[in-house]
PDB file of C-alpha atoms and ligand atoms in Angstrom:
ATOM      1  CA  MET A   1       0.000   0.000   0.000  1.00  0.00           C
ATOM      2  CA  THR A   2       1.387   3.382  -0.910  1.00  0.00           C
ATOM      3  CA  GLN A   3       0.253   6.323   1.136  1.00  0.00           C
ATOM      4  CA  ALA A   4       0.927  10.047   1.096  1.00  0.00           C
ATOM      5  CA  PRO A   5       4.052  10.994   3.053  1.00  0.00           C
ATOM      6  CA  LEU A   6       3.467  12.500   6.475  1.00  0.00           C
ATOM      7  CA  ASP A   7       4.000  16.219   6.851  1.00  0.00           C
ATOM      8  CA  TRP A   8       6.402  17.074   9.677  1.00  0.00           C
ATOM      9  CA  ARG A   9       7.738  19.826  11.859  1.00  0.00           C
ATOM     10  CA  LEU A  10      11.054  19.479  13.708  1.00  0.00           C
ATOM     11  CA  ILE A  11      11.198  21.076  17.175  1.00  0.00           C
ATOM     12  CA  PRO A  12      14.585  21.754  18.804  1.00  0.00           C
ATOM     13  CA  CYS A  13      14.352  21.227  22.584  1.00  0.00           C
ATOM     14  CA  LEU A  14      16.763  21.435  25.543  1.00  0.00           C
ATOM     15  CA  ASP A  15      20.430  21.591  24.427  1.00  0.00           C
ATOM     16  CA  ASP A  16      20.411  19.282  21.431  1.00  0.00           C
ATOM     17  CA  ASN A  17      17.181  17.212  21.523  1.00  0.00           C
ATOM     18  CA  TYR A  18      14.519  17.061  18.860  1.00  0.00           C
ATOM     19  CA  ALA A  19      10.803  16.436  19.159  1.00  0.00           C
ATOM     20  CA  VAL A  20       8.770  16.050  15.956  1.00  0.00           C
ATOM     21  CA  LEU A  21       5.179  16.776  14.992  1.00  0.00           C
ATOM     22  CA  LEU A  22       3.818  14.399  12.341  1.00  0.00           C
ATOM     23  CA  ARG A  23       0.641  15.213  10.450  1.00  0.00           C
ATOM     24  CA  ASP A  24      -1.496  12.901   8.329  1.00  0.00           C
ATOM     25  CA  GLU A  25      -2.591  15.087   5.418  1.00  0.00           C
ATOM     26  CA  ALA A  26      -5.794  13.210   4.619  1.00  0.00           C
ATOM     27  CA  THR A  27      -7.342  13.615   8.064  1.00  0.00           C
ATOM     28  CA  GLY A  28      -5.284  16.347   9.745  1.00  0.00           C
ATOM     29  CA  THR A  29      -4.465  13.930  12.584  1.00  0.00           C
ATOM     30  CA  VAL A  30      -1.266  14.904  14.402  1.00  0.00           C
ATOM     31  CA  ALA A  31       1.173  12.988  16.595  1.00  0.00           C
ATOM     32  CA  LEU A  32       4.049  14.305  18.671  1.00  0.00           C
ATOM     33  CA  VAL A  33       7.120  12.088  18.881  1.00  0.00           C
ATOM     34  CA  ASP A  34       8.910  12.328  22.248  1.00  0.00           C
ATOM     35  CA  ALA A  35       8.386  14.965  24.890  1.00  0.00           C
ATOM     36  CA  PRO A  36      11.693  16.561  25.892  1.00  0.00           C
ATOM     37  CA  GLU A  37      10.533  20.068  26.860  1.00  0.00           C
ATOM     38  CA  GLU A  38       7.218  21.855  27.205  1.00  0.00           C
ATOM     39  CA  ALA A  39       7.753  25.437  25.995  1.00  0.00           C
ATOM     40  CA  PRO A  40       9.199  24.904  22.489  1.00  0.00           C
ATOM     41  CA  ILE A  41       6.595  22.227  21.749  1.00  0.00           C
ATOM     42  CA  LEU A  42       3.703  24.463  22.854  1.00  0.00           C
ATOM     43  CA  LYS A  43       5.141  27.205  20.626  1.00  0.00           C
ATOM     44  CA  ALA A  44       5.437  24.913  17.598  1.00  0.00           C
ATOM     45  CA  VAL A  45       1.860  23.684  18.062  1.00  0.00           C
ATOM     46  CA  GLU A  46       0.633  27.257  18.317  1.00  0.00           C
ATOM     47  CA  GLU A  47       2.546  28.268  15.162  1.00  0.00           C
ATOM     48  CA  THR A  48       1.391  25.320  13.075  1.00  0.00           C
ATOM     49  CA  GLY A  49      -2.063  24.817  14.530  1.00  0.00           C
ATOM     50  CA  TRP A  50      -1.161  21.125  14.593  1.00  0.00           C
ATOM     51  CA  VAL A  51      -2.566  19.904  17.917  1.00  0.00           C
ATOM     52  CA  PRO A  52      -1.389  16.354  18.637  1.00  0.00           C
ATOM     53  CA  SER A  53      -3.991  13.824  19.745  1.00  0.00           C
ATOM     54  CA  LEU A  54      -1.307  11.196  20.248  1.00  0.00           C
ATOM     55  CA  ILE A  55       2.158  11.327  21.825  1.00  0.00           C
ATOM     56  CA  LEU A  56       4.574   8.581  20.783  1.00  0.00           C
ATOM     57  CA  ILE A  57       7.502   7.805  23.088  1.00  0.00           C
ATOM     58  CA  THR A  58      10.675   6.018  21.947  1.00  0.00           C
ATOM     59  CA  HIS A  59      12.344   5.223  25.288  1.00  0.00           C
ATOM     60  CA  HIS A  60      12.350   6.067  28.972  1.00  0.00           C
ATOM     61  CA  HIS A  61      15.215   8.567  29.204  1.00  0.00           C
ATOM     62  CA  HIS A  62      14.258  11.826  30.849  1.00  0.00           C
ATOM     63  CA  ASP A  63      15.237  13.980  27.862  1.00  0.00           C
ATOM     64  CA  HIS A  64      12.515  12.132  25.863  1.00  0.00           C
ATOM     65  CA  VAL A  65       9.697  11.946  28.445  1.00  0.00           C
ATOM     66  CA  GLY A  66      10.324  14.853  30.833  1.00  0.00           C
ATOM     67  CA  ALA A  67       7.417  16.970  29.539  1.00  0.00           C
ATOM     68  CA  LEU A  68       5.017  14.092  28.862  1.00  0.00           C
ATOM     69  CA  ASP A  69       2.541  14.788  31.677  1.00  0.00           C
ATOM     70  CA  ALA A  70       2.401  18.516  30.979  1.00  0.00           C
ATOM     71  CA  LEU A  71       1.947  18.046  27.224  1.00  0.00           C
ATOM     72  CA  LYS A  72      -0.749  15.382  27.643  1.00  0.00           C
ATOM     73  CA  MET A  73      -2.692  17.864  29.752  1.00  0.00           C
ATOM     74  CA  ALA A  74      -2.075  20.767  27.393  1.00  0.00           C
ATOM     75  CA  PHE A  75      -3.323  18.888  24.317  1.00  0.00           C
ATOM     76  CA  GLY A  76      -5.725  16.374  25.844  1.00  0.00           C
ATOM     77  CA  ALA A  77      -3.575  13.770  24.087  1.00  0.00           C
ATOM     78  CA  THR A  78      -3.080  10.110  24.859  1.00  0.00           C
ATOM     79  CA  ALA A  79       0.413   8.636  25.097  1.00  0.00           C
ATOM     80  CA  THR A  80       1.799   5.427  23.653  1.00  0.00           C
ATOM     81  CA  GLY A  81       5.238   3.989  24.330  1.00  0.00           C
ATOM     82  CA  PRO A  82       7.363   0.860  24.606  1.00  0.00           C
ATOM     83  CA  GLU A  83       5.679  -1.981  26.493  1.00  0.00           C
ATOM     84  CA  ALA A  84       9.057  -3.163  27.767  1.00  0.00           C
ATOM     85  CA  GLU A  85       9.572   0.197  29.527  1.00  0.00           C
ATOM     86  CA  ALA A  86       5.990   0.756  30.721  1.00  0.00           C
ATOM     87  CA  ALA A  87       7.019   0.541  34.363  1.00  0.00           C
ATOM     88  CA  ARG A  88       9.684   3.215  33.828  1.00  0.00           C
ATOM     89  CA  ILE A  89       7.563   5.790  31.962  1.00  0.00           C
ATOM     90  CA  LYS A  90       4.831   7.650  33.842  1.00  0.00           C
ATOM     91  CA  GLY A  91       1.763   8.621  31.848  1.00  0.00           C
ATOM     92  CA  LEU A  92       1.539   6.008  29.094  1.00  0.00           C
ATOM     93  CA  ASP A  93      -2.085   5.176  28.251  1.00  0.00           C
ATOM     94  CA  THR A  94      -1.240   2.287  25.925  1.00  0.00           C
ATOM     95  CA  THR A  95       1.917   0.380  25.085  1.00  0.00           C
ATOM     96  CA  VAL A  96       3.271  -1.141  21.875  1.00  0.00           C
ATOM     97  CA  GLY A  97       6.009  -3.513  20.805  1.00  0.00           C
ATOM     98  CA  GLU A  98       7.643  -5.183  17.809  1.00  0.00           C
ATOM     99  CA  GLY A  99       5.242  -5.750  14.931  1.00  0.00           C
ATOM    100  CA  ASP A 100       2.440  -3.558  16.261  1.00  0.00           C
ATOM    101  CA  ARG A 101       0.875  -1.069  13.871  1.00  0.00           C
ATOM    102  CA  LEU A 102      -0.596   2.302  14.846  1.00  0.00           C
ATOM    103  CA  MET A 103      -2.831   4.411  12.652  1.00  0.00           C
ATOM    104  CA  LEU A 104      -2.199   8.139  12.474  1.00  0.00           C
ATOM    105  CA  GLY A 105      -5.319   9.106  10.559  1.00  0.00           C
ATOM    106  CA  GLU A 106      -4.913   7.101   7.349  1.00  0.00           C
ATOM    107  CA  THR A 107      -1.154   6.583   7.767  1.00  0.00           C
ATOM    108  CA  ALA A 108       0.147   3.337   9.220  1.00  0.00           C
ATOM    109  CA  LEU A 109       3.126   3.495  11.574  1.00  0.00           C
ATOM    110  CA  ASP A 110       4.916   0.246  12.292  1.00  0.00           C
ATOM    111  CA  VAL A 111       6.575  -0.317  15.639  1.00  0.00           C
ATOM    112  CA  ILE A 112      10.091  -1.739  15.500  1.00  0.00           C
ATOM    113  CA  ALA A 113      11.823  -3.006  18.652  1.00  0.00           C
ATOM    114  CA  THR A 114      15.334  -1.528  18.694  1.00  0.00           C
ATOM    115  CA  PRO A 115      17.075  -2.634  21.904  1.00  0.00           C
ATOM    116  CA  GLY A 116      20.592  -1.326  22.484  1.00  0.00           C
ATOM    117  CA  HIS A 117      20.565   2.248  23.789  1.00  0.00           C
ATOM    118  CA  THR A 118      17.909   1.087  26.241  1.00  0.00           C
ATOM    119  CA  ARG A 119      16.580  -2.445  26.601  1.00  0.00           C
ATOM    120  CA  GLY A 120      13.023  -1.584  25.543  1.00  0.00           C
ATOM    121  CA  HIS A 121      13.685   1.148  22.979  1.00  0.00           C
ATOM    122  CA  ILE A 122      11.297   1.274  20.011  1.00  0.00           C
ATOM    123  CA  ALA A 123      11.229   3.105  16.676  1.00  0.00           C
ATOM    124  CA  TYR A 124       8.218   4.093  14.567  1.00  0.00           C
ATOM    125  CA  ALA A 125       8.263   3.843  10.749  1.00  0.00           C
ATOM    126  CA  GLY A 126       5.720   4.672   8.062  1.00  0.00           C
ATOM    127  CA  GLY A 127       4.428   7.481   5.889  1.00  0.00           C
ATOM    128  CA  GLY A 128       7.954   8.036   4.561  1.00  0.00           C
ATOM    129  CA  VAL A 129       9.536   8.685   7.952  1.00  0.00           C
ATOM    130  CA  LEU A 130      11.540   6.779  10.560  1.00  0.00           C
ATOM    131  CA  MET A 131      11.389   8.046  14.122  1.00  0.00           C
ATOM    132  CA  ALA A 132      14.554   6.418  15.443  1.00  0.00           C
ATOM    133  CA  GLY A 133      14.870   8.038  18.873  1.00  0.00           C
ATOM    134  CA  ASP A 134      18.366   7.403  20.245  1.00  0.00           C
ATOM    135  CA  THR A 135      18.967   4.188  18.271  1.00  0.00           C
ATOM    136  CA  LEU A 136      20.147   5.567  14.925  1.00  0.00           C
ATOM    137  CA  PHE A 137      21.553   9.074  14.516  1.00  0.00           C
ATOM    138  CA  ALA A 138      22.603  10.796  11.319  1.00  0.00           C
ATOM    139  CA  LEU A 139      26.130   9.375  10.812  1.00  0.00           C
ATOM    140  CA  GLY A 140      26.028   7.740  14.243  1.00  0.00           C
ATOM    141  CA  CYS A 141      24.153   5.545  16.674  1.00  0.00           C
ATOM    142  CA  GLY A 142      23.140   5.703  20.321  1.00  0.00           C
ATOM    143  CA  ARG A 143      25.367   4.721  23.202  1.00  0.00           C
ATOM    144  CA  LEU A 144      24.885   1.226  24.574  1.00  0.00           C
ATOM    145  CA  PHE A 145      23.532   1.893  28.051  1.00  0.00           C
ATOM    146  CA  GLU A 146      21.393  -1.190  28.610  1.00  0.00           C
ATOM    147  CA  ASP A 147      22.132  -3.813  25.997  1.00  0.00           C
ATOM    148  CA  THR A 148      24.852  -5.533  24.020  1.00  0.00           C
ATOM    149  CA  PRO A 149      26.555  -4.638  20.739  1.00  0.00           C
ATOM    150  CA  GLN A 150      24.881  -7.746  19.271  1.00  0.00           C
ATOM    151  CA  ALA A 151      21.436  -6.410  20.182  1.00  0.00           C
ATOM    152  CA  MET A 152      22.168  -2.940  18.818  1.00  0.00           C
ATOM    153  CA  TRP A 153      23.621  -4.298  15.571  1.00  0.00           C
ATOM    154  CA  ALA A 154      20.465  -6.372  15.071  1.00  0.00           C
ATOM    155  CA  SER A 155      18.358  -3.259  15.736  1.00  0.00           C
ATOM    156  CA  LEU A 156      20.330  -1.208  13.206  1.00  0.00           C
ATOM    157  CA  GLN A 157      19.944  -3.922  10.579  1.00  0.00           C
ATOM    158  CA  LYS A 158      16.173  -3.702  10.975  1.00  0.00           C
ATOM    159  CA  LEU A 159      16.254   0.065  10.432  1.00  0.00           C
ATOM    160  CA  ARG A 160      18.645  -0.355   7.493  1.00  0.00           C
ATOM    161  CA  ALA A 161      16.051  -2.549   5.757  1.00  0.00           C
ATOM    162  CA  LEU A 162      13.652   0.394   5.375  1.00  0.00           C
ATOM    163  CA  PRO A 163      13.445   2.117   1.954  1.00  0.00           C
ATOM    164  CA  ASP A 164      16.210   4.522   0.893  1.00  0.00           C
ATOM    165  CA  ASP A 165      13.832   7.461   0.536  1.00  0.00           C
ATOM    166  CA  THR A 166      12.734   7.168   4.182  1.00  0.00           C
ATOM    167  CA  LEU A 167      13.480  10.345   6.130  1.00  0.00           C
ATOM    168  CA  LEU A 168      15.453   9.602   9.291  1.00  0.00           C
ATOM    169  CA  PHE A 169      14.470  11.629  12.350  1.00  0.00           C
ATOM    170  CA  CYS A 170      16.540  11.093  15.474  1.00  0.00           C
ATOM    171  CA  GLY A 171      16.499  12.304  19.052  1.00  0.00           C
ATOM    172  CA  HIS A 172      19.551  14.564  18.968  1.00  0.00           C
ATOM    173  CA  GLU A 173      21.573  16.970  16.847  1.00  0.00           C
ATOM    174  CA  TYR A 174      24.829  15.030  17.110  1.00  0.00           C
ATOM    175  CA  THR A 175      25.615  14.955  13.394  1.00  0.00           C
ATOM    176  CA  ALA A 176      28.714  17.187  13.282  1.00  0.00           C
ATOM    177  CA  SER A 177      30.433  15.214  16.030  1.00  0.00           C
ATOM    178  CA  ASN A 178      29.352  11.960  14.389  1.00  0.00           C
ATOM    179  CA  ALA A 179      30.751  13.161  11.050  1.00  0.00           C
ATOM    180  CA  ARG A 180      34.196  13.699  12.575  1.00  0.00           C
ATOM    181  CA  TYR A 181      34.326  10.116  13.822  1.00  0.00           C
ATOM    182  CA  ALA A 182      32.871   8.728  10.582  1.00  0.00           C
ATOM    183  CA  LEU A 183      35.600  10.497   8.593  1.00  0.00           C
ATOM    184  CA  HIS A 184      38.235   9.226  11.022  1.00  0.00           C
ATOM    185  CA  VAL A 185      37.038   5.678  10.293  1.00  0.00           C
ATOM    186  CA  ASP A 186      36.286   5.962   6.576  1.00  0.00           C
ATOM    187  CA  ASP A 187      38.083   8.952   5.037  1.00  0.00           C
ATOM    188  CA  GLY A 188      38.204   7.359   1.582  1.00  0.00           C
ATOM    189  CA  ASN A 189      34.409   7.520   1.220  1.00  0.00           C
ATOM    190  CA  ASP A 190      33.615  10.316  -1.265  1.00  0.00           C
ATOM    191  CA  ALA A 191      29.908  10.314  -0.396  1.00  0.00           C
ATOM    192  CA  LEU A 192      30.807  10.746   3.271  1.00  0.00           C
ATOM    193  CA  VAL A 193      33.257  13.562   2.556  1.00  0.00           C
ATOM    194  CA  ALA A 194      30.582  15.421   0.565  1.00  0.00           C
ATOM    195  CA  TYR A 195      27.954  14.790   3.266  1.00  0.00           C
ATOM    196  CA  ALA A 196      30.290  15.997   6.027  1.00  0.00           C
ATOM    197  CA  GLY A 197      30.896  19.200   4.062  1.00  0.00           C
ATOM    198  CA  GLU A 198      27.153  19.876   3.808  1.00  0.00           C
ATOM    199  CA  ILE A 199      26.730  19.186   7.528  1.00  0.00           C
ATOM    200  CA  ALA A 200      29.472  21.682   8.408  1.00  0.00           C
ATOM    201  CA  THR A 201      27.767  24.338   6.242  1.00  0.00           C
ATOM    202  CA  LYS A 202      24.385  23.709   7.860  1.00  0.00           C
ATOM    203  CA  ARG A 203      25.737  23.783  11.392  1.00  0.00           C
ATOM    204  CA  ALA A 204      27.694  27.000  10.674  1.00  0.00           C
ATOM    205  CA  ARG A 205      24.303  28.527   9.875  1.00  0.00           C
ATOM    206  CA  ALA A 206      22.770  26.883  12.986  1.00  0.00           C
ATOM    207  CA  GLU A 207      20.452  24.839  10.739  1.00  0.00           C
ATOM    208  CA  PRO A 208      19.361  21.309  11.700  1.00  0.00           C
ATOM    209  CA  THR A 209      20.875  18.359   9.843  1.00  0.00           C
ATOM    210  CA  ILE A 210      17.688  16.364  10.499  1.00  0.00           C
ATOM    211  CA  PRO A 211      15.863  14.741   8.801  1.00  0.00           C
ATOM    212  CA  ALA A 212      18.438  12.770   6.798  1.00  0.00           C
ATOM    213  CA  PRO A 213      17.574  10.479   3.871  1.00  0.00           C
ATOM    214  CA  LEU A 214      18.112   6.889   5.009  1.00  0.00           C
ATOM    215  CA  GLY A 215      19.654   5.918   1.666  1.00  0.00           C
ATOM    216  CA  ARG A 216      22.465   8.380   2.275  1.00  0.00           C
ATOM    217  CA  GLU A 217      23.007   6.963   5.764  1.00  0.00           C
ATOM    218  CA  LYS A 218      23.324   3.467   4.312  1.00  0.00           C
ATOM    219  CA  GLU A 219      26.260   4.709   2.200  1.00  0.00           C
ATOM    220  CA  THR A 220      27.985   6.856   4.800  1.00  0.00           C
ATOM    221  CA  ASN A 221      27.066   5.931   8.384  1.00  0.00           C
ATOM    222  CA  PRO A 222      29.774   3.503   9.586  1.00  0.00           C
ATOM    223  CA  PHE A 223      27.410   2.016  12.201  1.00  0.00           C
ATOM    224  CA  LEU A 224      25.111   0.799   9.417  1.00  0.00           C
ATOM    225  CA  ARG A 225      28.086  -0.704   7.545  1.00  0.00           C
ATOM    226  CA  ALA A 226      29.741  -2.953  10.146  1.00  0.00           C
ATOM    227  CA  ASP A 227      29.403  -5.845   7.678  1.00  0.00           C
ATOM    228  CA  GLU A 228      31.503  -4.087   5.007  1.00  0.00           C
ATOM    229  CA  ALA A 229      35.178  -5.000   4.567  1.00  0.00           C
ATOM    230  CA  VAL A 230      36.324  -1.372   4.621  1.00  0.00           C
ATOM    231  CA  ILE A 231      34.898  -0.859   8.107  1.00  0.00           C
ATOM    232  CA  ALA A 232      36.350  -4.103   9.464  1.00  0.00           C
ATOM    233  CA  ARG A 233      39.780  -3.099   8.137  1.00  0.00           C
ATOM    234  CA  ALA A 234      39.470   0.360   9.701  1.00  0.00           C
ATOM    235  CA  MET A 235      38.942  -1.380  13.050  1.00  0.00           C
ATOM    236  CA  GLY A 236      42.054  -3.494  12.494  1.00  0.00           C
ATOM    237  CA  LEU A 237      39.920  -6.607  11.963  1.00  0.00           C
ATOM    238  CA  GLU A 238      39.946  -9.119   9.127  1.00  0.00           C
ATOM    239  CA  PRO A 239      37.194  -8.683   6.537  1.00  0.00           C
ATOM    240  CA  GLY A 240      34.722 -11.466   7.291  1.00  0.00           C
ATOM    241  CA  THR A 241      34.878 -10.862  11.047  1.00  0.00           C
ATOM    242  CA  ASP A 242      31.467 -11.176  12.751  1.00  0.00           C
ATOM    243  CA  PRO A 243      29.807  -7.811  12.008  1.00  0.00           C
ATOM    244  CA  ALA A 244      28.572  -7.576  15.610  1.00  0.00           C
ATOM    245  CA  GLN A 245      32.221  -7.695  16.698  1.00  0.00           C
ATOM    246  CA  VAL A 246      33.145  -5.000  14.160  1.00  0.00           C
ATOM    247  CA  PHE A 247      30.200  -2.948  15.369  1.00  0.00           C
ATOM    248  CA  ALA A 248      31.336  -3.344  19.010  1.00  0.00           C
ATOM    249  CA  ALA A 249      34.800  -2.040  18.092  1.00  0.00           C
ATOM    250  CA  LEU A 250      33.284   0.894  16.180  1.00  0.00           C
ATOM    251  CA  ARG A 251      31.021   1.878  19.069  1.00  0.00           C
ATOM    252  CA  LYS A 252      33.877   1.557  21.562  1.00  0.00           C
ATOM    253  CA  GLY A 253      36.060   3.725  19.343  1.00  0.00           C
ATOM    254  CA  LYS A 254      33.425   6.441  19.267  1.00  0.00           C
ATOM    255  CA  ASP A 255      33.087   6.378  23.065  1.00  0.00           C
ATOM    256  CA  THR A 256      36.718   7.427  23.447  1.00  0.00           C
ATOM    257  CA  PHE A 257      37.130   9.523  20.263  1.00  0.00           C
ATOM    258  CA  ARG A 258      37.911  13.199  20.713  1.00  0.00           C
TER     259      ARG A 258
HETATM  260 ZN1  LIG B 301      18.331   8.332  25.370  1.00  0.00          ZN
HETATM  261 FE1  LIG B 302      18.329  11.211  24.334  1.00  0.00          FE
END
């Protein structure tokens, strides 16, 4: 089934978080993805007139749920989030998990379990967008706070299977820092060099680098390419090494990279 792409509005919150409003064109139904901070979200809703009836949560970290109660009250919205983190998130009305499908008006959003950053983290995909939370960032991926490199690599492979023209939305503006590490790992990648140049230009103008086309991430984001020989070699590993092991080395390298 093809459906019209969702309209969206990106909302910078806190220091470097993003919340997103998604709007189904056919019905005017709106969802808010994550709830980092009240004031900028209220302002964006006022400016757009897009009042969310649904709030979708990706994971339990405070910078994604801190304003949930206040925003539910402000909009009279219901909240949905990861069933595996229900006990850790106050204010969820319903919970969802792998394989569940939500309807935003006439647009279907599929729930994808993406353990790694947190154990119960979920992503939402459909209507031409991927709401990846802190699992997949433009040119990077989330830190492994609650799960193994194996789990995170499996999660990233699921996101990588989505169509190239999917727009990737993530929880943070970390792209410039991620680009420096990506270039450190893979400086022979012309597509990456060009992408990093565009990111530097955008950030110099204080513009967001989000959303990012997923197809471009598949070519340039080292964390989506742990099964490619060039990335294994960059980690000092033999091509053919278990990609989860390559991924673990990549993630560890980023943790200490300056
Ligand atoms: Zn987080
Ligand atoms: Fe976060």
